[in-house]
Coordinates of C-alpha atoms and ligand atoms in Angstrom, one line a residue:
X1 CA 65.7 13.8 -24.3
X2 CA 65.7 15.5 -20.4
X3 CA 62.3 15.0 -18.5
X4 CA 60.9 18.2 -18.0
X5 CA 60.2 19.8 -14.6
X6 CA 56.5 18.8 -15.1
X7 CA 57.3 15.6 -16.0
X8 CA 59.5 14.7 -12.9
X9 CA 56.7 16.1 -10.7
X10 CA 54.2 14.0 -12.2
X11 CA 56.4 11.2 -11.7
X12 CA 57.1 11.8 -8.1
X13 CA 52.9 12.2 -7.9
X14 CA 52.4 8.8 -9.0
X15 CA 54.7 7.4 -6.8
X16 CA 53.1 9.0 -3.7
X17 CA 49.7 7.5 -5.0
X18 CA 51.3 4.1 -5.3
X19 CA 53.1 4.6 -2.3
X20 CA 49.6 5.4 -0.7
X21 CA 48.2 2.4 -1.9
X22 CA 50.4 0.0 -0.7
X23 CA 50.1 1.2 2.5
X24 CA 53.1 2.9 2.8
X25 CA 54.1 5.0 6.1
X26 CA 52.3 8.3 5.4
X27 CA 55.5 10.5 5.7
X28 CA 57.3 8.8 3.0
X29 CA 53.9 9.2 0.7
X30 CA 53.8 12.9 1.7
X31 CA 57.8 13.3 1.0
X32 CA 56.9 12.5 -3.0
X33 CA 53.7 14.9 -3.0
X34 CA 55.6 17.6 -1.4
X35 CA 58.5 17.1 -3.8
X36 CA 56.5 17.1 -6.5
X37 CA 54.2 20.4 -5.4
X38 CA 57.7 22.2 -4.9
X39 CA 59.2 21.3 -8.2
X40 CA 56.1 22.4 -10.0
X41 CA 56.6 25.9 -8.4
X42 CA 60.1 26.3 -9.1
X43 CA 61.3 29.1 -11.4
X44 CA 64.1 27.2 -13.2
X45 CA 64.9 23.8 -15.1
X46 CA 65.9 21.2 -12.6
X47 CA 68.7 20.4 -14.9
X48 CA 70.4 23.8 -14.7
X49 CA 70.0 23.5 -10.8
X50 CA 71.3 19.7 -11.1
X51 CA 74.3 21.2 -12.9
X52 CA 75.2 23.7 -10.2
X53 CA 74.5 20.5 -7.8
X54 CA 72.0 22.7 -6.0
X55 CA 69.4 20.5 -6.1
X56 CA 69.2 20.0 -2.1
X57 CA 68.5 23.3 -1.8
X58 CA 64.8 23.1 -3.3
X59 CA 62.3 22.9 -0.5
X60 CA 61.2 19.3 0.4
X61 CA 64.3 18.0 -1.6
X62 CA 66.7 15.9 0.4
X63 CA 69.6 13.5 -0.6
X64 CA 67.3 10.8 -1.3
X65 CA 65.1 12.6 -3.4
X66 CA 67.7 14.9 -5.3
X67 CA 69.5 11.3 -6.4
X68 CA 66.4 10.4 -7.7
X69 CA 66.0 13.7 -9.7
X70 CA 69.6 13.0 -11.0
X71 CA 68.5 9.4 -12.1
X72 CA 65.9 10.8 -14.1
X73 CA 67.8 13.5 -15.6
X74 CA 70.2 11.3 -16.8
X75 CA 68.3 8.2 -17.5
X76 CA 64.9 9.4 -18.7
X77 CA 63.8 7.0 -16.1
X78 CA 63.1 6.2 -12.4
X79 CA 63.7 2.7 -11.5
X80 CA 61.5 2.8 -8.4
X81 CA 58.6 4.0 -10.6
X82 CA 59.1 1.3 -13.4
X83 CA 58.8 -1.2 -10.6
X84 CA 56.0 0.5 -8.8
X85 CA 54.0 0.3 -12.0
X86 CA 54.3 -3.2 -12.7
X87 CA 52.8 -3.8 -9.2
X88 CA 49.6 -2.0 -9.5
X89 CA 47.5 -0.8 -12.6
X90 CA 47.3 2.6 -13.4
X91 CA 43.8 2.5 -13.2
X92 CA 43.7 1.5 -9.9
X93 CA 45.5 4.5 -9.3
X94 CA 42.9 6.6 -10.8
X95 CA 40.1 4.8 -9.0
X96 CA 41.9 6.0 -5.8
X97 CA 41.5 9.8 -6.7
X98 CA 38.0 9.5 -7.3
X99 CA 36.4 11.6 -4.3
X100 CA 35.5 9.9 -1.6
X101 CA 37.3 6.3 -2.5
X102 CA 40.6 6.6 -1.7
X103 CA 43.5 3.9 -1.4
X104 CA 42.0 1.5 1.1
X105 CA 38.5 1.4 -1.0
X106 CA 40.3 1.1 -4.5
X107 CA 42.5 -2.1 -3.1
X108 CA 39.4 -3.4 -1.7
X109 CA 37.8 -3.0 -5.4
X110 CA 40.9 -4.2 -7.2
X111 CA 41.5 -7.5 -4.9
X112 CA 38.1 -8.3 -4.2
X113 CA 36.2 -7.7 -7.8
X114 CA 39.4 -7.2 -10.0
X115 CA 38.3 -3.7 -10.8
X116 CA 41.2 -1.7 -12.4
X117 CA 39.1 0.8 -14.4
X118 CA 37.0 3.6 -13.6
X119 CA 34.4 2.5 -16.2
X120 CA 34.7 -1.0 -14.7
X121 CA 34.2 0.6 -11.2
X122 CA 30.8 2.6 -12.6
X123 CA 29.8 -0.2 -13.9
X124 CA 30.3 -2.7 -10.9
X125 CA 28.6 0.2 -8.9
X126 CA 25.3 0.7 -10.6
X127 CA 25.1 -3.0 -10.9
X128 CA 25.2 -3.0 -7.5
X129 CA 27.9 -5.2 -6.8
X130 CA 30.2 -3.0 -4.4
X131 CA 27.4 -3.1 -1.4
X132 CA 28.4 -6.3 0.0
X133 CA 31.9 -5.7 0.0
X134 CA 33.3 -5.3 3.4
X135 CA 33.2 -1.9 5.0
X136 CA 30.9 -1.1 2.1
X137 CA 27.1 -0.5 1.6
X138 CA 24.3 0.8 -0.4
X139 CA 24.9 4.2 0.8
X140 CA 29.0 4.3 0.2
X141 CA 28.1 2.6 -3.0
X142 CA 26.1 5.5 -4.0
X143 CA 28.8 7.9 -2.8
X144 CA 31.2 6.0 -5.4
X145 CA 28.6 6.8 -8.4
X146 CA 28.2 10.4 -7.1
X147 CA 32.3 10.8 -7.1
X148 CA 32.4 9.4 -10.6
X149 CA 29.9 11.7 -12.1
X150 CA 31.8 14.5 -10.2
X151 CA 34.9 13.5 -11.8
X152 CA 33.4 14.5 -15.3
X153 CA 30.9 17.2 -14.4
X154 CA 34.5 19.0 -12.9
X155 CA 36.2 20.2 -16.1
X156 CA 38.6 22.1 -14.6
X157 CA 40.1 21.0 -11.1
X158 CA 41.0 24.3 -9.9
X159 CA 39.2 27.8 -10.7
X160 CA 41.5 31.2 -10.8
X161 CA 41.7 33.1 -7.8
X162 CA 39.8 36.2 -9.5
X163 CA 36.6 33.7 -9.3
X164 CA 37.4 32.5 -6.2
X165 CA 38.1 35.6 -4.2
X166 CA 34.9 37.4 -5.6
X167 CA 32.9 34.4 -4.4
X168 CA 34.1 34.1 -1.1
X169 CA 33.7 38.1 -0.3
X170 CA 30.4 38.0 -1.3
X171 CA 29.5 34.9 0.9
X172 CA 31.4 36.6 3.8
X173 CA 29.3 39.7 3.5
X174 CA 26.1 38.0 4.0
X175 CA 27.9 36.1 6.9
X176 CA 29.4 39.2 8.7
X177 CA 25.8 40.8 8.4
X178 CA 24.5 38.4 10.8
X179 CA 24.5 39.4 14.4
X180 CA 25.8 35.7 15.9
X181 CA 28.9 36.5 13.8
X182 CA 31.8 38.4 15.7
X183 CA 34.2 38.1 12.6
X184 CA 34.4 35.9 9.5
X185 CA 37.3 35.6 7.1
X186 CA 38.7 33.6 4.2
X187 CA 41.2 31.0 4.8
X188 CA 42.9 28.2 3.0
X189 CA 45.0 29.2 -0.6
X190 CA 42.6 32.1 -1.1
X191 CA 44.2 33.9 1.7
X192 CA 47.6 32.8 0.7
X193 CA 46.4 34.2 -2.9
X194 CA 47.3 31.0 -4.9
X195 CA 46.5 31.8 -8.5
X196 CA 44.2 28.4 -8.6
X197 CA 42.1 27.7 -5.6
X198 CA 40.7 24.0 -5.2
X199 CA 38.1 25.1 -2.5
X200 CA 37.1 28.1 -0.5
X201 CA 37.9 27.8 3.2
X202 CA 35.8 30.4 5.4
X203 CA 36.2 30.9 9.0
X204 CA 33.5 32.4 11.0
X205 CA 34.0 33.4 14.8
X206 CA 31.1 33.4 17.5
X207 CA 30.8 34.0 21.4
X208 CA 29.0 30.7 22.1
X209 CA 28.8 27.7 19.7
X210 CA 25.1 27.9 20.6
X211 CA 25.2 30.3 18.0
X212 CA 26.6 28.3 15.1
X213 CA 23.4 26.3 13.8
X214 CA 21.7 29.6 12.9
X215 CA 24.5 30.6 11.0
X216 CA 25.0 27.3 9.4
X217 CA 21.4 27.2 8.2
X218 CA 21.7 30.8 6.4
X219 CA 25.4 29.2 4.6
X220 CA 23.9 26.2 3.4
X221 CA 20.8 28.0 2.0
X222 CA 22.4 31.1 0.2
X223 CA 20.9 31.5 -3.2
X224 CA 24.0 30.5 -5.4
X225 CA 24.4 26.9 -3.5
X226 CA 23.9 24.0 -5.6
X227 CA 24.0 21.1 -3.4
X228 CA 24.6 20.5 0.6
X229 CA 27.7 18.4 0.8
X230 CA 27.4 18.4 5.0
X231 CA 26.0 20.2 7.5
X232 CA 27.0 20.3 11.4
X233 CA 27.6 22.6 13.7
X234 CA 31.5 23.2 13.4
X235 CA 31.4 22.4 9.7
X236 CA 29.5 22.8 6.8
X237 CA 30.0 22.0 2.9
X238 CA 28.6 23.4 0.1
X239 CA 28.9 23.3 -4.0
X240 CA 28.0 26.6 -5.6
X241 CA 26.3 27.0 -8.8
X242 CA 29.5 27.4 -10.8
X243 CA 31.1 24.1 -9.1
X244 CA 33.0 25.3 -6.6
X245 CA 33.2 23.9 -3.1
X246 CA 32.9 26.2 0.1
X247 CA 33.7 25.1 3.4
X248 CA 32.8 27.1 6.3
X249 CA 33.9 26.4 9.7
X250 CA 32.5 28.1 12.9
X251 CA 34.6 28.4 16.2
X252 CA 34.6 30.2 19.6
X253 CA 36.0 33.8 19.1
X254 CA 38.8 32.9 21.9
X255 CA 40.5 30.3 19.3
X256 CA 40.2 32.2 16.3
X257 CA 44.2 32.9 16.2
X258 CA 45.0 28.9 16.2
X259 CA 42.1 28.1 13.7
X260 CA 43.1 30.9 11.3
X261 CA 46.4 29.9 11.3
X262 CA 45.5 26.2 10.7
X263 CA 42.9 26.4 8.2
X264 CA 44.8 29.0 6.1
X265 CA 48.1 26.6 5.8
X266 CA 49.6 25.8 3.7
X267 CA 50.2 22.1 4.7
X268 CA 53.7 22.4 4.6
X269 CA 53.8 25.6 6.3
X270 CA 51.9 24.2 9.1
X271 CA 54.1 20.7 9.6
X272 CA 57.0 23.2 10.0
X273 CA 54.9 25.2 12.8
X274 CA 53.6 22.1 14.8
X275 CA 57.5 20.7 14.6
X276 CA 58.2 24.0 16.4
X277 CA 55.7 23.9 18.6
X278 CA 56.6 20.4 19.6
X279 CA 60.2 21.4 20.6
X280 CA 58.6 24.1 22.5
X281 CA 56.8 21.7 24.6
X282 CA 53.1 22.0 22.8
X283 CA 51.3 20.5 20.1
X284 CA 49.4 23.0 17.9
X285 CA 46.2 22.3 16.0
X286 CA 43.2 24.4 15.4
X287 CA 42.0 24.6 18.8
X288 CA 44.8 25.5 20.9
X289 CA 48.7 25.1 21.9
X290 CA 48.5 21.9 24.3
X291 CA 51.5 21.2 26.6
X292 CA 52.8 17.7 26.0
X293 CA 55.1 15.3 27.7
X294 CA 58.4 14.3 26.2
X295 CA 57.1 11.9 24.2
X296 CA 54.6 14.3 22.9
X297 CA 51.8 13.0 24.3
X298 CA 49.1 15.9 25.7
X299 CA 49.0 16.7 29.5
X300 CA 45.6 16.8 29.8
X301 CA 45.7 18.4 33.3
X302 CA 48.0 21.3 32.1
X303 CA 46.3 24.5 30.7
X304 CA 46.2 24.9 27.2
X305 CA 47.0 28.3 25.7
X306 CA 44.1 29.7 23.6
X307 CA 45.2 32.5 21.0
X308 CA 42.6 34.8 19.6
X309 CA 45.0 36.3 17.4
X310 CA 47.5 34.7 14.6
X311 CA 50.2 37.1 16.5
X312 CA 49.7 35.1 19.3
X313 CA 50.4 31.8 18.0
X314 CA 53.3 32.9 16.1
X315 CA 54.8 35.0 19.0
X316 CA 54.3 31.3 21.2
X317 CA 56.3 29.8 18.4
X318 CA 59.1 32.9 18.8
X319 CA 58.3 34.0 15.2
X320 CA 57.3 36.9 13.4
X321 CA 54.0 37.2 12.4
X322 CA 54.3 35.7 8.8
X323 CA 51.8 37.4 6.0
X324 CA 49.6 34.5 4.6
X325 CA 51.1 34.9 1.3
X326 CA 54.5 33.8 2.2
X327 CA 53.2 30.5 3.9
X328 CA 54.4 27.9 1.5
X329 CA 57.6 26.5 3.6
X330 CA 60.0 28.2 1.1
X331 CA 62.3 30.0 3.9
X332 CA 59.9 31.9 5.5
X333 CA 59.7 30.6 9.0
X334 CA 63.5 30.7 9.0
X335 CA 63.4 34.7 8.3
X336 CA 60.2 35.1 11.0
X337 CA 62.9 33.6 13.5
X338 CA 65.5 35.9 12.8
X339 CA 63.0 38.8 12.5
X340 CA 63.8 39.8 8.8
X341 CA 60.5 39.2 6.9
X342 CA 60.6 41.7 4.2
X343 CA 58.4 44.4 4.2
X344 CA 56.3 43.3 1.4
X345 CA 54.5 45.7 -1.2
X346 CA 50.9 46.6 -0.5
X347 CA 48.7 48.2 -2.8
X348 CA 48.8 51.7 -1.3
X349 CA 52.5 51.5 -2.5
X350 CA 51.1 51.4 -6.2
X351 CA 51.0 55.0 -7.8
X352 CA 50.9 54.0 -11.4
X353 CA 49.6 51.7 -13.9
X354 CA 51.9 51.0 -16.9
X355 CA 49.8 48.9 -19.0
X356 CA 45.8 49.4 -20.4
X357 CA 44.1 49.5 -23.8
X358 CA 41.6 52.1 -25.0
X359 CA 39.1 52.5 -28.2
X360 CA 41.9 52.8 -30.2
X361 CA 42.6 49.3 -30.3
X362 CA 40.2 46.2 -28.2
X363 CA 39.6 48.5 -25.1
X364 CA 36.3 50.3 -24.2
X365 CA 36.9 53.4 -23.3
X366 CA 38.7 56.4 -24.5
X367 CA 42.1 57.7 -23.5
X368 CA 40.5 60.6 -21.5
X369 CA 38.2 58.2 -19.7
X370 CA 40.9 55.7 -18.9
X371 CA 42.9 58.6 -17.8
X372 CA 40.1 60.1 -15.4
X373 CA 39.1 56.6 -14.0
X374 CA 43.0 55.9 -12.8
X375 CA 43.0 59.7 -11.2
X376 CA 39.7 58.7 -9.5
X377 CA 41.6 55.8 -8.2
X378 CA 44.5 57.6 -6.8
X379 CA 46.7 57.0 -10.0
X380 CA 49.9 59.7 -10.3
X381 CA 50.8 58.5 -13.8
X382 CA 49.7 55.9 -16.2
X383 CA 50.7 55.1 -19.8
X384 CA 48.5 54.1 -22.9
X385 CA 49.5 51.0 -24.4
X386 CA 47.3 49.8 -27.3
X387 CA 48.2 47.0 -29.4
X388 CA 50.5 47.0 -32.8
X389 CA 49.7 46.6 -36.2
X390 CA 50.1 42.6 -36.3
X391 CA 47.5 42.1 -34.0
X392 CA 44.8 42.4 -36.2
X393 CA 42.2 40.7 -34.4
X394 CA 42.9 43.2 -31.7
X395 CA 42.5 46.4 -34.0
X396 CA 46.2 46.7 -33.5
X397 CA 47.5 50.2 -34.6
X398 CA 49.1 51.1 -37.9
X399 CA 52.5 53.2 -37.6
X400 CA 50.1 56.4 -38.7
X401 CA 47.2 55.5 -36.2
X402 CA 49.8 55.0 -33.6
X403 CA 51.3 58.5 -34.2
X404 CA 48.0 60.4 -34.5
X405 CA 47.2 58.4 -31.1
X406 CA 50.3 60.4 -29.8
X407 CA 48.5 63.6 -30.2
X408 CA 45.8 62.8 -28.4
X409 CA 47.5 61.3 -25.6
X410 CA 49.8 64.5 -25.3
X411 CA 45.8 66.6 -25.4
X412 CA 44.5 64.5 -22.7
X413 CA 47.7 64.8 -20.3
X414 CA 47.6 68.7 -21.0
X415 CA 43.8 69.3 -20.4
X416 CA 44.1 67.2 -17.3
X417 CA 46.7 69.5 -16.0
X418 CA 49.1 67.6 -13.8
X419 CA 46.3 66.1 -11.9
X420 CA 47.5 62.8 -13.4
X421 CA 50.3 62.3 -16.0
X422 CA 49.3 60.1 -19.5
X423 CA 52.3 58.8 -21.0
X424 CA 52.0 57.4 -24.5
X425 CA 53.4 54.0 -25.2
X426 CA 52.8 50.5 -26.7
X427 CA 52.0 47.1 -26.4
X428 CA 54.3 45.9 -29.1
X429 CA 54.0 42.2 -30.7
X430 CA 56.9 40.2 -30.7
X431 CA 56.5 38.4 -34.1
X432 CA 56.5 34.9 -34.6
X433 CA 59.6 35.0 -36.3
X434 CA 61.3 37.1 -33.5
X435 CA 61.0 40.5 -35.2
X436 CA 59.6 43.5 -33.3
X437 CA 56.3 44.9 -34.9
X438 CA 57.5 48.4 -34.9
X439 CA 60.9 49.6 -36.2
X440 CA 63.2 51.3 -34.0
X441 CA 62.7 54.7 -35.4
X442 CA 59.2 54.7 -34.0
X443 CA 59.8 53.1 -30.6
X444 CA 62.1 56.0 -30.1
X445 CA 59.3 58.5 -30.4
X446 CA 57.4 56.6 -27.7
X447 CA 57.3 57.2 -23.8
X448 CA 57.1 53.7 -23.1
X449 CA 57.3 50.2 -24.4
X450 CA 56.0 47.2 -23.8
X451 CA 56.6 44.4 -25.7
X452 CA 54.6 41.0 -25.7
X453 CA 53.9 37.5 -26.7
X454 CA 50.8 37.0 -27.9
X455 CA 50.5 34.5 -31.1
X456 CA 52.3 31.3 -32.0
X457 CA 52.3 30.7 -28.0
X458 CA 53.4 26.7 -28.7
X459 CA 56.8 27.2 -30.6
X460 CA 59.7 25.0 -29.9
X461 CA 61.8 26.5 -26.7
X462 CA 64.7 28.2 -28.8
X463 CA 62.5 30.0 -30.9
X464 CA 60.4 31.3 -28.1
X465 CA 63.3 31.9 -26.1
X466 CA 64.8 33.6 -28.8
X467 CA 61.8 35.8 -29.4
X468 CA 62.0 37.2 -25.9
X469 CA 65.4 37.7 -26.0
X470 CA 65.1 39.9 -29.2
X471 CA 62.8 41.8 -27.3
X472 CA 64.8 42.1 -24.2
X473 CA 67.9 42.9 -26.2
X474 CA 66.1 45.8 -27.9
X475 CA 67.2 49.2 -26.0
X476 CA 63.7 50.6 -26.8
X477 CA 61.7 48.0 -25.0
X478 CA 61.1 48.9 -21.4
X479 CA 59.1 46.0 -20.0
X480 CA 58.0 42.6 -21.3
X481 CA 54.1 42.3 -20.9
X482 CA 53.1 39.2 -19.2
X483 CA 56.4 37.3 -20.0
X484 CA 55.2 33.7 -19.8
X485 CA 51.8 34.3 -21.7
X486 CA 49.9 31.9 -19.5
X487 CA 46.2 32.1 -19.2
X488 CA 44.7 30.4 -15.7
X489 CA 43.9 27.9 -15.2
X490 CA 44.3 25.8 -18.4
X491 CA 46.7 27.5 -20.7
X492 CA 50.0 26.3 -20.2
X493 CA 53.2 29.2 -20.3
X494 CA 55.3 29.3 -23.2
X495 CA 58.3 26.7 -23.0
X496 CA 60.8 29.4 -22.7
X497 CA 64.3 28.8 -20.8
X498 CA 63.8 31.2 -18.3
X499 CA 67.1 31.0 -16.7
X500 CA 68.5 32.2 -20.0
X501 CA 65.5 35.0 -20.3
X502 CA 66.3 36.2 -16.7
X503 CA 70.2 36.5 -17.4
X504 CA 69.2 38.6 -20.5
X505 CA 67.1 40.8 -18.6
X506 CA 69.8 41.3 -15.5
X507 CA 72.3 42.5 -18.4
X508 CA 70.0 45.1 -19.9
X509 CA 68.0 46.4 -17.3
X510 CA 64.5 45.8 -18.7
X511 CA 61.7 44.9 -16.5
X512 CA 59.3 42.0 -16.2
X513 CA 55.5 42.6 -15.4
X514 CA 53.7 40.8 -13.1
X515 CA 50.3 41.3 -15.2
X516 CA 47.5 41.5 -12.7
X517 CA 44.6 40.3 -14.5
X518 CA 43.7 37.1 -12.6
X519 CA 43.4 35.3 -16.0
X520 CA 47.1 35.8 -16.1
X521 CA 48.9 36.5 -12.9
X522 CA 52.0 36.6 -14.9
X523 CA 54.9 36.4 -14.0
X524 CA 53.9 34.1 -11.6
X525 CA 55.3 34.6 -7.9
X526 CA 57.9 32.0 -7.9
X527 CA 59.5 33.9 -11.2
X528 CA 58.9 37.2 -9.2
X529 CA 60.9 36.1 -6.4
X530 CA 63.6 34.9 -8.5
X531 CA 63.6 38.1 -10.9
X532 CA 64.0 39.9 -7.6
X533 CA 67.1 37.8 -6.3
X534 CA 68.8 38.6 -9.7
X535 CA 68.0 42.4 -9.2
X536 CA 65.4 42.6 -12.3
X537 CA 62.8 45.3 -12.0
X538 CA 59.1 44.6 -12.0
X539 CA 56.3 46.5 -12.3
X540 CA 52.8 45.5 -11.6
X541 CA 50.1 46.7 -14.3
X542 CA 46.1 45.6 -14.7
X543 CA 46.3 45.6 -18.7
X544 CA 42.8 46.9 -18.2
X545 CA 40.4 46.7 -21.3
X546 CA 37.9 48.8 -19.5
X547 CA 37.6 51.1 -16.4
X548 CA 36.3 48.4 -14.3
X549 CA 39.5 46.0 -14.9
X550 CA 41.4 48.7 -13.3
X551 CA 40.4 47.7 -10.2
X552 CA 42.1 44.3 -10.6
X553 CA 45.8 45.6 -9.4
X554 CA 45.0 43.8 -5.9
X555 CA 45.5 40.7 -7.6
X556 CA 49.0 41.9 -9.1
X557 CA 50.0 42.9 -5.6
X558 CA 49.1 39.4 -3.8
X559 CA 51.2 37.9 -6.6
X560 CA 54.0 40.1 -6.0
X561 CA 53.5 39.2 -2.2
X562 CA 53.9 35.8 -2.8
X563 CA 56.8 36.2 -4.7
X564 CA 58.4 38.3 -1.6
X565 CA 58.5 41.4 -3.6
X566 CA 59.2 44.6 -1.8
X567 CA 57.8 47.9 -3.2
X568 CA 61.6 49.6 -4.4
X569 CA 61.8 47.1 -6.9
X570 CA 58.6 47.8 -8.6
X571 CA 58.1 50.6 -11.5
X572 CA 55.1 51.8 -10.6
X573 CA 55.7 52.8 -6.8
X574 CA 58.3 55.1 -7.7
X575 CA 57.6 58.8 -7.7
X576 CA 56.9 60.3 -11.3
X577 CA 60.2 62.0 -11.2
X578 CA 62.0 58.8 -10.5
X579 CA 60.2 56.8 -13.0
X580 CA 60.7 59.6 -15.9
X581 CA 64.1 59.7 -15.3
X582 CA 64.5 55.9 -15.7
X583 CA 62.3 56.0 -18.8
X584 CA 64.4 58.6 -20.5
X585 CA 67.8 57.4 -19.7
X586 CA 66.6 53.7 -21.0
X587 CA 67.1 53.5 -24.6
X588 CA 69.7 56.0 -25.1
Ligands
LIG1 P1 43.2 24.4 -2.3 O1 41.9 24.2 -1.4 O2 43.5 23.0 -2.8 O3 43.2 25.3 -3.2 O4 44.4 24.2 -1.1 P2 44.5 24.9 0.6 O5 45.4 25.1 0.7 O6 42.9 25.7 0.8 O7 43.9 23.3 1.1 P3 42.6 22.9 2.1 O8 41.2 23.5 1.5 O9 42.4 21.3 1.6 O10 42.9 23.0 3.4 C1 43.1 24.4 4.0 C2 44.2 24.4 4.7 O11 43.5 23.6 6.2 C3 45.3 23.9 4.5 O12 46.2 24.8 3.9 C4 46.1 23.4 5.9 C5 44.5 23.2 6.7 N1 44.5 21.7 6.6 C6 43.3 21.4 6.3 N2 43.1 19.8 6.2 C7 44.0 19.7 6.8 C8 44.7 18.1 7.2 O13 44.3 17.2 7.3 N3 46.1 18.1 7.9 C9 46.6 19.4 7.3 N4 47.9 19.3 8.5 N5 46.3 20.6 7.6 C10 45.0 20.7 7.1
LIG2 CA1 40.8 25.3 0.2
LIG3 CA1 38.8 23.0 2.3
LIG4 ZN1 47.6 44.1 -23.1

């Protein structure tokens, strides 16, 4: 059996861990980590890419790692990994991953006390056996215990962007109101709009660093702070009641640009920008661009370049300013150098919402209420898409009720008199056996048809792929809703063969959804980007079950931006005329 992308990424991650434990040079460790990360984000199977001999086109994969991937694909194993795991017990790798332990200490506990499991480490720590080791003490022993406790407390490692962003905004609201605060923003993975977040990184600019302590004091005593993890003048960290960690950095206004660029990341993007800076004779960090000599040593007497804006940082590097959502070292730097970054979609481009539910199935508001709320939000047209008959749990519509609903949609549409157009559609289930939940003679009567997977999501790859193909090949279906059926942060996507799915979509001209609900964000960015490359149309929809959920559109837009999506490829940026023409032509 061939290894999946995920299995290969896991092997690379463990290799990185073990190499780090063995004290390998950090460059080698990082190259395995970067490869693992890159593989997890791939929109295609490694085996398919290998068959086209294109492994080295994957960011972070060169000849060496490409060969290792081939080895795993053909033999199901990696010789290097097999060797490494005989050298170091797996438990030691786990210990290394505990917050506050790291490779050096894991090695120490193993060599000195023969500790090879997390449980063994906890016992030793509680028995006071760690404090006498060299470099340890009562305090660091306590830290180990806390690290292990945090391990069991933290059920999920990452939280959805939809949890982190509002938490960040609410803290920023408090900080921005302080007189010492000149500006405040979120950086890190939240600013890059990753679908899940490790921790929140906030930045505040002040005129003088003497303004910092007052800000830090307010920050660490916010009402939703559970614990203070550290408090200083330049950096403080807290854990919120919901378990999220927030890092706040305070810095002088004149260094805002370099700091924002640095702390937005990603690490891979920053490695590249630092290389470019070095080639231009500068060392780039969060404080400044500092002139260096030919050995890369900072020239202390030479004046440093301070940047108050990110645009200045990128300008000094000879680059166009790069939208944060693109900063993953996946081609954005090359395009910025050529001044050819795409004009990414924004929330202002969105005129429509093509997926929403009402009281007819499992929504909370009526058709009229949803339509008026959409109009208030500036939408020019919407489609009402309640669930279909098989989805009993969601009060799915029988054929009779569906047709009855159509009358009401028409009435509401007329009553609103062109101030917003309301179309009638469905979110039809793709049944477990691959059949579609309504017959063609019913589908043909609807304005717009979404087909989605909701049940039997753990089926074998062939069956899941077949279900999607049946929907894609039906000429009455216009859009596949949340195509991978993932739930963030923990429910895995379906195991469909996405190459096959995309090829079929390309042939039939069906559109694929980016579902904006932060629990879904599906298609994810890398798949959206692949769809775009193949010329497949997209739609960004809220799938709102309440009026309030219509405001989640921005998460879909951020995801699309991460996927390099430009407005023209997205149905709901189109004019009413263009959309209706497209709709009418399909299914004929
Ligand atoms: P997360 O928190 O796991 O969702 O992901 P990020 O990207 O927010 O990562 P985080 O919080 O560790 O750091 C935020 C950014 O700050 C990161 O993208 C790059 C920068 N950064 C922080 N620490 C370091 C570091 O030690 N080295 C480098 N090169 N960059 C760093
Ligand atoms: Ca972070
Ligand atoms: Ca952080
Ligand atoms: Zn839905």
